[in-house]
PDB file of C-alpha atoms in Angstrom:
ATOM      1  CA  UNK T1339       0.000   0.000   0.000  1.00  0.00           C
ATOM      2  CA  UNK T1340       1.317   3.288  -0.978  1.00  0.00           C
ATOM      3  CA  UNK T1341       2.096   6.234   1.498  1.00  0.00           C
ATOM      4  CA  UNK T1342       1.803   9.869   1.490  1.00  0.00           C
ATOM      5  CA  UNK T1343       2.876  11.180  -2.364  1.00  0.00           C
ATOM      6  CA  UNK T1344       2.036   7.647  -3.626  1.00  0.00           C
ATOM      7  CA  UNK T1345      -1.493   7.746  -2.794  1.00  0.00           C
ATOM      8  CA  UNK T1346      -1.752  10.691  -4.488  1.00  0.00           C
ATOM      9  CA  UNK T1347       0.302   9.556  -7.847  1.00  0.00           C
ATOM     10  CA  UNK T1348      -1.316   6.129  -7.845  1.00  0.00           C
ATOM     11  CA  UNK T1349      -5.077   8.054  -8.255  1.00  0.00           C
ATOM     12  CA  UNK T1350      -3.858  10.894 -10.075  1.00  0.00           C
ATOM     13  CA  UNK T1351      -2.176   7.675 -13.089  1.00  0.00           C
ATOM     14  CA  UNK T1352      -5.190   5.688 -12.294  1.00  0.00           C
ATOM     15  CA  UNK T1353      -7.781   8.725 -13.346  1.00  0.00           C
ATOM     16  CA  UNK T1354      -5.635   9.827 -16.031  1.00  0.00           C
ATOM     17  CA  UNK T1355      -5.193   6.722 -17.860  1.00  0.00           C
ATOM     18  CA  UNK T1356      -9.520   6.023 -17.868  1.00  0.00           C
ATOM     19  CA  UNK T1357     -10.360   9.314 -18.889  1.00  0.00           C
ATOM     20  CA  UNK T1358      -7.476   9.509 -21.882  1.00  0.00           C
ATOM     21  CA  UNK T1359      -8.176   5.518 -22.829  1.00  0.00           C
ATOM     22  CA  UNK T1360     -11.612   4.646 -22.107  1.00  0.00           C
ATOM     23  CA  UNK T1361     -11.326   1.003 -22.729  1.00  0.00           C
ATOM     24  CA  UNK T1362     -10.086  -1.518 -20.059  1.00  0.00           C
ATOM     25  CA  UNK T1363      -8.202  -3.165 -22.557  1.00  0.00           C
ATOM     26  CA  UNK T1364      -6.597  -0.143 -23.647  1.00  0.00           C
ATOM     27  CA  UNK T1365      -5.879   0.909 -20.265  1.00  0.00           C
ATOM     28  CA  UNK T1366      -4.436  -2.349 -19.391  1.00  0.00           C
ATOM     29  CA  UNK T1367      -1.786  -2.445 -22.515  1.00  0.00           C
ATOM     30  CA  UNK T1368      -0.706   1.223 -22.280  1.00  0.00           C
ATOM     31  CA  UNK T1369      -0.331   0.851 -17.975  1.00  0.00           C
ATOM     32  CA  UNK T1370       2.014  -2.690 -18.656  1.00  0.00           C
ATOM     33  CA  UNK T1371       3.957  -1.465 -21.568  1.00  0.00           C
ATOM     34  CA  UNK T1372       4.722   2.359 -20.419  1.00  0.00           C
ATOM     35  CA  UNK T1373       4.387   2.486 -17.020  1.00  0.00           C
ATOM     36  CA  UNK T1374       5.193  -1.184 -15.981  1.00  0.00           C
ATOM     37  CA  UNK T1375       1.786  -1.964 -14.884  1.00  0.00           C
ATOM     38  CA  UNK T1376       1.715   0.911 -11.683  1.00  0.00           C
ATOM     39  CA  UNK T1377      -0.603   3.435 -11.737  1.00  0.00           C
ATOM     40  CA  UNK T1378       1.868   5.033  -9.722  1.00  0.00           C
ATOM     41  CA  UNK T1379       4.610   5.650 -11.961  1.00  0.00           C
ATOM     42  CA  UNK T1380       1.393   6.907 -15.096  1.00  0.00           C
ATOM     43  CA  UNK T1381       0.718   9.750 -11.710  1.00  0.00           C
ATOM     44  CA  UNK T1382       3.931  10.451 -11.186  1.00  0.00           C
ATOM     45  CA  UNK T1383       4.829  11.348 -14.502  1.00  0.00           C
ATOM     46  CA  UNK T1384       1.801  13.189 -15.236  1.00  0.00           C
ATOM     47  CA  UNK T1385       2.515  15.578 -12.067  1.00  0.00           C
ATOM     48  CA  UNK T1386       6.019  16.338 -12.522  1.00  0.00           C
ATOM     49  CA  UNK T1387       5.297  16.905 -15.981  1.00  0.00           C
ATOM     50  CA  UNK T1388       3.260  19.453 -15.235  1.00  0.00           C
ATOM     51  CA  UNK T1389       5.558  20.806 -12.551  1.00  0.00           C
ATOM     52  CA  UNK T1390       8.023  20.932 -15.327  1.00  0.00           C
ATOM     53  CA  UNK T1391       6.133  22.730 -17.454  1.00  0.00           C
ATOM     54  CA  UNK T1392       4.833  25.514 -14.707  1.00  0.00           C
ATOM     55  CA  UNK T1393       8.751  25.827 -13.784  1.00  0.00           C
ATOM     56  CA  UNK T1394       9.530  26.373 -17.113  1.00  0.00           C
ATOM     57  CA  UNK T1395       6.873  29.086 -17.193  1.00  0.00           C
ATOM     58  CA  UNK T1396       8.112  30.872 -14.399  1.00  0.00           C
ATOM     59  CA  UNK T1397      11.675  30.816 -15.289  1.00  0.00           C
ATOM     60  CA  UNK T1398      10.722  32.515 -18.980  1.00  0.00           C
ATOM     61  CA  UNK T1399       8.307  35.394 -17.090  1.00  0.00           C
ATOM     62  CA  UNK T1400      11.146  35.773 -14.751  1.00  0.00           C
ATOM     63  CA  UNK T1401      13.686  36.376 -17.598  1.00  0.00           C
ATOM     64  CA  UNK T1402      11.783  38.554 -19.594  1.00  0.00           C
ATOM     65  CA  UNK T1403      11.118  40.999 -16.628  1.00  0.00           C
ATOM     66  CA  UNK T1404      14.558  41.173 -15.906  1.00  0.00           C
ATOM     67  CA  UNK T1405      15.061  41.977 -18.994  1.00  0.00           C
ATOM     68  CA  UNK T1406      12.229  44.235 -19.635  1.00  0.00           C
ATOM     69  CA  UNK T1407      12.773  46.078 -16.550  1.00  0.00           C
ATOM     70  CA  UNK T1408      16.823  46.345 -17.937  1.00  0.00           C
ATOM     71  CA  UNK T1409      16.010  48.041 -21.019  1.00  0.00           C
ATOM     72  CA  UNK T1410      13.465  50.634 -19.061  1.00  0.00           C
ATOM     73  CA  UNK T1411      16.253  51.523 -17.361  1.00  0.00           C
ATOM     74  CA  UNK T1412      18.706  52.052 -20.206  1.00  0.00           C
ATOM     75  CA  UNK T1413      16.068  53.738 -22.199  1.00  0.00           C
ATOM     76  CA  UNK T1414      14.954  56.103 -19.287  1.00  0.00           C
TER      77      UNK T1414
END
């Protein structure tokens, strides 16, 4: 039984992988051959992918108002 973060990944793959698939058998083939049959590791990925992506994000805004803000101050 998974603890803590698992819980959470393990219902975050499970969801994911019915609502993308819709088809048990579907399910079934895509959670043995990508994921190695855990609904965990479909979660996980899903989350930190996201994660990723928000980090990403943040990192770009971040840039560009450094840089924004450095050429208002040249300019002015």
């Amino acid at each position: 039984m998974p603890y803590g973060s698992g819980i959470i990944y393990s219902v975050t793959g499970y969801l994911y992988l019915w609502i993308r698939y819709r088809n048990k058998n579907k399910v079934m083939e895509v959670l043995q051959k990508e994921y190695d049959g855990r609904y965990y590791d479909a979660g996980a990925r899903l989350i930190l992918s996201i994660f990723g992506i928000a980090l990403i994000g943040l990192i770009i805004l971040l840039l560009v108002a450094v840089i924004g803000r450095f050429t208002y101050d040249l300019i002015y």
